[in-house]
Each structure stands twice: as C-alpha cells, then as structure tokens.
mmCIF file of C-alpha atoms in Angstrom:
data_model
loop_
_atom_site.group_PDB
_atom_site.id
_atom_site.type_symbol
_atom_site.label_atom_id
_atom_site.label_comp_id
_atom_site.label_asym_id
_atom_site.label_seq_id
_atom_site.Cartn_x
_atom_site.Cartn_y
_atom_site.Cartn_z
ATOM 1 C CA UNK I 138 -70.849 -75.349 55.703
ATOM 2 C CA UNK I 139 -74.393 -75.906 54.860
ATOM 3 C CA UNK I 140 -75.720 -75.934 51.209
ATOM 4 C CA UNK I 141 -77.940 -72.944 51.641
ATOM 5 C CA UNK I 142 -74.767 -71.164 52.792
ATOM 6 C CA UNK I 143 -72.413 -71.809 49.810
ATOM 7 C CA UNK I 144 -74.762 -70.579 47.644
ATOM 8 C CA UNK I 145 -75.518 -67.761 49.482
ATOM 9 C CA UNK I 146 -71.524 -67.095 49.504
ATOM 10 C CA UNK I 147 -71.628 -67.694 45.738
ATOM 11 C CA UNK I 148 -74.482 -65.679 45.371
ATOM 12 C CA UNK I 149 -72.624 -62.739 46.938
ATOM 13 C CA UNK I 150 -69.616 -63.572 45.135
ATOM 14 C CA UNK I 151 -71.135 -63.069 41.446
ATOM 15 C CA UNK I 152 -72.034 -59.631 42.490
ATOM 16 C CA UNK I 153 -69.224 -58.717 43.973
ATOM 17 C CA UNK I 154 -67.130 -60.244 40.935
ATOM 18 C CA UNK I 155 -69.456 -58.230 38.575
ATOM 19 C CA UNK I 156 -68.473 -54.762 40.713
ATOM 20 C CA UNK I 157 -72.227 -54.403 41.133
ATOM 21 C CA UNK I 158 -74.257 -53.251 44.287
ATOM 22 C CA UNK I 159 -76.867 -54.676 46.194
ATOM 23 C CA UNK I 160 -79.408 -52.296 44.536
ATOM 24 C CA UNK I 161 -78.124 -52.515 41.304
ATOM 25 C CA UNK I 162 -77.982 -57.020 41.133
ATOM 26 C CA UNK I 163 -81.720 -56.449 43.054
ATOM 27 C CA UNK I 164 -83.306 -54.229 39.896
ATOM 28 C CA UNK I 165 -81.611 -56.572 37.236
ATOM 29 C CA UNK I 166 -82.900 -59.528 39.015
ATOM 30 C CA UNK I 167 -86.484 -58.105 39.416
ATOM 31 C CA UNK I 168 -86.354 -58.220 43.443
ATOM 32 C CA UNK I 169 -86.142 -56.050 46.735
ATOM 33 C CA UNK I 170 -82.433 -54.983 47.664
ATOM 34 C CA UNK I 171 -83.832 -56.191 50.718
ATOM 35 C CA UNK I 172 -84.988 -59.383 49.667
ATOM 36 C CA UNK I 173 -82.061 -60.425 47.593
ATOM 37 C CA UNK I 174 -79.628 -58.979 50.761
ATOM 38 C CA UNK I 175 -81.825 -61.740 52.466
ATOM 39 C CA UNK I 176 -80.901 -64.354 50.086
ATOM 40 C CA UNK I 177 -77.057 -63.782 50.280
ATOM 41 C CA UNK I 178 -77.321 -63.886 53.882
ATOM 42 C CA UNK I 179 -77.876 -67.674 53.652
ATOM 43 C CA UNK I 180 -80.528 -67.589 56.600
ATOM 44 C CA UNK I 181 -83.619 -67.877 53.701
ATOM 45 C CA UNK I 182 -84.315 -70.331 51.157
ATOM 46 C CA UNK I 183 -83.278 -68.997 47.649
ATOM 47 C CA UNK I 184 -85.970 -70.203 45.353
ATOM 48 C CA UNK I 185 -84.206 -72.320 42.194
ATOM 49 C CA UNK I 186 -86.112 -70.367 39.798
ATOM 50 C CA UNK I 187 -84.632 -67.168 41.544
ATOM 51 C CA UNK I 188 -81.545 -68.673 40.848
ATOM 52 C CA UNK I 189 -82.001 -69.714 36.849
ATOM 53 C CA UNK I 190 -83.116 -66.426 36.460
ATOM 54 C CA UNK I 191 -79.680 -64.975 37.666
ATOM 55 C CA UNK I 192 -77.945 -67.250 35.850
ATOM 56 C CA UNK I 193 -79.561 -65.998 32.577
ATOM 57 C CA UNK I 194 -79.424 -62.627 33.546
ATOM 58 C CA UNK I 195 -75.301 -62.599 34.128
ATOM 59 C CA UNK I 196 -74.231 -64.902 31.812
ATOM 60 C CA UNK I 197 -73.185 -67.468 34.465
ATOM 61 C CA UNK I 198 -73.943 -71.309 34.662
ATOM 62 C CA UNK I 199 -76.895 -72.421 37.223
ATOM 63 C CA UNK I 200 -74.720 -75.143 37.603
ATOM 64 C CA UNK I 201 -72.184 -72.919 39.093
ATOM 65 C CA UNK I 202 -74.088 -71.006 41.642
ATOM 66 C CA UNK I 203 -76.305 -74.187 42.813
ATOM 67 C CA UNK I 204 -72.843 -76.238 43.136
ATOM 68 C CA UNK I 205 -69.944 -74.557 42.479
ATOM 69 C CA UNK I 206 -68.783 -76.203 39.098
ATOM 70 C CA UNK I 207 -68.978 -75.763 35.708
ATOM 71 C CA UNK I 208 -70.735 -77.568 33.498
ATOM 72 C CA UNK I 209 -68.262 -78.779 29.845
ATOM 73 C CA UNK I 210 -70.544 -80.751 27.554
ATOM 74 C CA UNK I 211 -72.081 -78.862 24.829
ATOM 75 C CA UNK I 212 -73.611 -81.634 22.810
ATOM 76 C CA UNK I 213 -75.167 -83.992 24.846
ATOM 77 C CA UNK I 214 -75.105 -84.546 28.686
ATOM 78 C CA UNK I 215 -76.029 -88.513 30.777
ATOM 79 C CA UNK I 216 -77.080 -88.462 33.993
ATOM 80 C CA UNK I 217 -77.481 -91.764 35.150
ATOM 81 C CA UNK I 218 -80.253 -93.295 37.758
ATOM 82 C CA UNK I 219 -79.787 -91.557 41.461
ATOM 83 C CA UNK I 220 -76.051 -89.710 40.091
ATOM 84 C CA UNK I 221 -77.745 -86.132 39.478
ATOM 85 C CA UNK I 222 -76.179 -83.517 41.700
ATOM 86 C CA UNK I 223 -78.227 -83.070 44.871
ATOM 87 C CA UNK I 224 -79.063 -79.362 46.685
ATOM 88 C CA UNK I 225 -80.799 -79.681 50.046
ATOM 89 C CA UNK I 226 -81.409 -75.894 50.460
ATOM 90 C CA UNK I 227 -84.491 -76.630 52.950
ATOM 91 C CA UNK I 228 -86.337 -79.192 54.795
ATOM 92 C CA UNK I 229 -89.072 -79.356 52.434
ATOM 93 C CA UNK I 230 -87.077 -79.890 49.119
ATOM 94 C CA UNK I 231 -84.426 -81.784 48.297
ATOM 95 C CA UNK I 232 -83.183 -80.812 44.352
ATOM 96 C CA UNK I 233 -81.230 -83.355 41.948
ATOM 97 C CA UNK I 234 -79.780 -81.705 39.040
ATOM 98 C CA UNK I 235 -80.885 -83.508 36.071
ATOM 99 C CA UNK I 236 -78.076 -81.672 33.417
ATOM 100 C CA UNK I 237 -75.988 -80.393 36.071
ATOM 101 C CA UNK I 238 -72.774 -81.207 33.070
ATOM 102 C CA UNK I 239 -74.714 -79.616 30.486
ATOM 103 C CA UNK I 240 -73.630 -76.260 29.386
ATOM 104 C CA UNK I 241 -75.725 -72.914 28.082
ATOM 105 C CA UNK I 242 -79.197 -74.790 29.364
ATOM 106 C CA UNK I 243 -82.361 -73.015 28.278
ATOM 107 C CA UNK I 244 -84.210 -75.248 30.652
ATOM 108 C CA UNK I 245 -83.176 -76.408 33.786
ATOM 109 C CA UNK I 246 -84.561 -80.255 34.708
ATOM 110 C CA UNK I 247 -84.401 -81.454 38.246
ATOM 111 C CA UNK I 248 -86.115 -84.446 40.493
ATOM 112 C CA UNK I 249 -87.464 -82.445 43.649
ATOM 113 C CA UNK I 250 -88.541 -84.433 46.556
ATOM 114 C CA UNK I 251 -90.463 -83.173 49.096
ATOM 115 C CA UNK I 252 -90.981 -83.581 52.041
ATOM 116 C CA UNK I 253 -94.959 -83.730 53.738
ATOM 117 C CA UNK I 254 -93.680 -82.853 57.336
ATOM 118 C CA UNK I 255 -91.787 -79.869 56.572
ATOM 119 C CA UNK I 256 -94.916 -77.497 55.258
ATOM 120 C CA UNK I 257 -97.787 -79.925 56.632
ATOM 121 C CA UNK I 258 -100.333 -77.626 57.241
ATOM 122 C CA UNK I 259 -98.389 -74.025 56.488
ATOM 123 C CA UNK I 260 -99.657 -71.776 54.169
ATOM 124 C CA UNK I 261 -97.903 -72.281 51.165
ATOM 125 C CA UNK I 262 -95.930 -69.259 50.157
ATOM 126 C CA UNK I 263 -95.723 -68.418 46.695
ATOM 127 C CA UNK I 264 -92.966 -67.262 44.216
ATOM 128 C CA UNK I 265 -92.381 -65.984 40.259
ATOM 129 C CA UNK I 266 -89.790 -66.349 37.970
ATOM 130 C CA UNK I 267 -90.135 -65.281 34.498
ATOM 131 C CA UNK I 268 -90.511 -68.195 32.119
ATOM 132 C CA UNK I 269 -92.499 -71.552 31.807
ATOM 133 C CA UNK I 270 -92.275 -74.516 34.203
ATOM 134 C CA UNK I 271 -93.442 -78.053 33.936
ATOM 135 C CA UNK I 272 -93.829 -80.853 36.636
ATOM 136 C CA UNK I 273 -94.374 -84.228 36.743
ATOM 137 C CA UNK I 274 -95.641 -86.505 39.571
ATOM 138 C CA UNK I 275 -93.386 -89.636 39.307
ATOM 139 C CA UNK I 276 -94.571 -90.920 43.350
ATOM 140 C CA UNK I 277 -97.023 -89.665 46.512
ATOM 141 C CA UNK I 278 -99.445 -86.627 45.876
ATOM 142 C CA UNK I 279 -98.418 -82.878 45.289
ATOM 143 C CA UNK I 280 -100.878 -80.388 45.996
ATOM 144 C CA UNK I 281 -99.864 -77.063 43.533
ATOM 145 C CA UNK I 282 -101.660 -73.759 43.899
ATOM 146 C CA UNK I 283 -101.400 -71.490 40.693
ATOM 147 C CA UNK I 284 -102.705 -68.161 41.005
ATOM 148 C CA UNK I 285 -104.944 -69.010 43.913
ATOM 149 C CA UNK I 286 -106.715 -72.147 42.185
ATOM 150 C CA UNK I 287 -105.553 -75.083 43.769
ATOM 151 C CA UNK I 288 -104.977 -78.936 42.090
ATOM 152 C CA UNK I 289 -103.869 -82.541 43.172
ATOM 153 C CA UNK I 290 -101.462 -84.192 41.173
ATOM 154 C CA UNK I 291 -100.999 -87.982 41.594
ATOM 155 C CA UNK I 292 -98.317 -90.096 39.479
ATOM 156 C CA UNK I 293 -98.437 -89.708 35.813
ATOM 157 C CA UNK I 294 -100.125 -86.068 36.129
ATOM 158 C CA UNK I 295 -98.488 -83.069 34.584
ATOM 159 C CA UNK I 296 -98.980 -79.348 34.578
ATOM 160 C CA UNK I 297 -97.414 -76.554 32.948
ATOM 161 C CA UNK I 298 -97.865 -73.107 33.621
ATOM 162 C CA UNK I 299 -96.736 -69.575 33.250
ATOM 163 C CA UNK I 300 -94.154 -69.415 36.100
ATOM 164 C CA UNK I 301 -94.639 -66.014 36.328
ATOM 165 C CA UNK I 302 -97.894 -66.471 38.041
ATOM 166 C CA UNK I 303 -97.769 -67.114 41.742
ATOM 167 C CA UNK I 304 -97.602 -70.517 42.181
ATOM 168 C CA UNK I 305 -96.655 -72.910 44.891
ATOM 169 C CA UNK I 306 -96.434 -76.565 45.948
ATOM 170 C CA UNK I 307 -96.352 -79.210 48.933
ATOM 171 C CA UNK I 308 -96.556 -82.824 49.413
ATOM 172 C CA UNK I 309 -99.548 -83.930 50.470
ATOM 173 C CA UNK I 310 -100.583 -87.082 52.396
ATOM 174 C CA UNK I 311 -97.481 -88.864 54.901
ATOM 175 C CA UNK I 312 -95.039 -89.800 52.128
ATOM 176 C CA UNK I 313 -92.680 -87.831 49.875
ATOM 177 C CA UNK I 314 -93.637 -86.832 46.838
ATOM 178 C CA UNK I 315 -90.809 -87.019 43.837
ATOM 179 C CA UNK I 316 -91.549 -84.992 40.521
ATOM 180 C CA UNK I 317 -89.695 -83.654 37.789
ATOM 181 C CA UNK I 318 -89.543 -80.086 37.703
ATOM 182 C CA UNK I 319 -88.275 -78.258 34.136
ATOM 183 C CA UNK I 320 -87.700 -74.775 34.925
ATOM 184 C CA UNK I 321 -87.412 -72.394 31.729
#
C-alpha cells in the first residue's frame, strides 16, 4: 500500500477511534467535511502542516499518523545523516522526518526535497496551517509565494513566515531542491 494511503487509513482511524464524525473532526480541524473526507480517501495529497495541526489538536503524535509509530524519547532525540524517516506522499515532495523519535514536539523539522518536474509550470496551489514555519535552502532554487508576493531562495537563504498566510512552494530550475522545513 502506498504512503499516501496509510495515512489516509490512519487518518480515518483517529477519528473513528475518537467516536467523532466527519463533520465534527472537519470543524475541529478548521476544514470542509468535504475536504478532509477527501484527505481520508487517500486519492489527495494531505498537506504535513494539515497533519501537525491534527496532531496538536487530538493529542496524538505526528509521528504516528505520518508513519505509524510512536515516538519514546523525551529528552533528547539523534537523527543521524540520510536515517530520518522518509514520507513520499506525492511526486513533488519527498519528506524526511528530522525528530521522528522525539516525543510531545512543538515544532516539527523535516528535509523536503522536491522535485522541479512534478509542478514545472503548474500554478502553485496554496495552503494554511495555523502557526509559524521556517525553511532553509540547503541545494537548487525554491521559488515560495507568500500571500501572492513571490521570492527565490538559493542555498543559505531562509524565510519565516506566518503559516497561516497562503503560501506555497516549487523547485525551480532542472534539479531538486532540498530545504529544511520547521513546521510550528
């Protein structure tokens, strides 16, 4: 079974465990019934920060709806080079889980590559989440659009925003680009 899928399945399972209804998980996660019926379906990509903000909202690990485990440190948390726990919801991003062990995060931390084919030239769509997020360029170029002003990152640029502002990003040029996202 596909990534996308299992989380959609554990997506569905939370609210199911919780003895809540579509309508009900929709309003306390500030989306459409139809939207987050959409999600659970598997068939649509189910924005990380979408996620986080579920897992804050029920009490529940990110961790365990992105993979299926919980996390057990509480103090302090290693992730060595290349060994974070990868997502590849879609074929633009690919997500490695910076603190995937790491339990009660505030922030989440992940390396997202993506990918310049898979939205080369499509309008880039863009999402909210309550909170704060910060990325760093480590490699290629990312092109990030925050409240209809656009910007070109290169490596060693930074931006941090109000996530709650539309915002979205692509890779720009023929390679990958690779930044750290921190999601609050």
């Amino acid at each position: 079974m596909d990534q996308l899928k299992q989380v959609a399945r554990r997506l569905h399972g939370l609210r199911d465990a919780l003895n809540l209804s579509l309508e009900e998980m929709a309003q306390g996660c500030g989306v459409s019934p139809d939207t987050l019926e959409s999600y659970e379906s598997g068939n649509v990509d189910i924005p990380v920060s979408f996620l986080h903000q579920m897992a804050a909202a029920y009490g529940v690990e990110l961790t365990a709806l992105l993979f299926g485990e919980e996390p057990k440190m509480n103090s302090y948390y290693i992730t060595r080079s290349g060994k974070g726990v990868k997502v590849e919801r879609t074929a633009a991003y690919s997500y490695q889980d910076l603190a995937a062990g790491f339990r009660q995060r505030v922030i989440a931390p992940f390396m997202v590559t993506i990918n310049p084919e898979a939205n080369a030239g499509a309008h880039l769509n863009p999402n909210t989440h309550p909170g704060q997020e910060f990325n760093y360029v480590v490699e290629g170029e990312l092109e990030i659009s925050i409240a209809d002003k656009n910007a070109v990152l290169r490596p060693g640029d930074s931006i941090m925003f109000d996530s709650s502002l539309p915002h979205a990003l692509r890779a720009i040029g023929d390679k990958p680009t690779r930044i750290i996202a921190i999601i609050s």
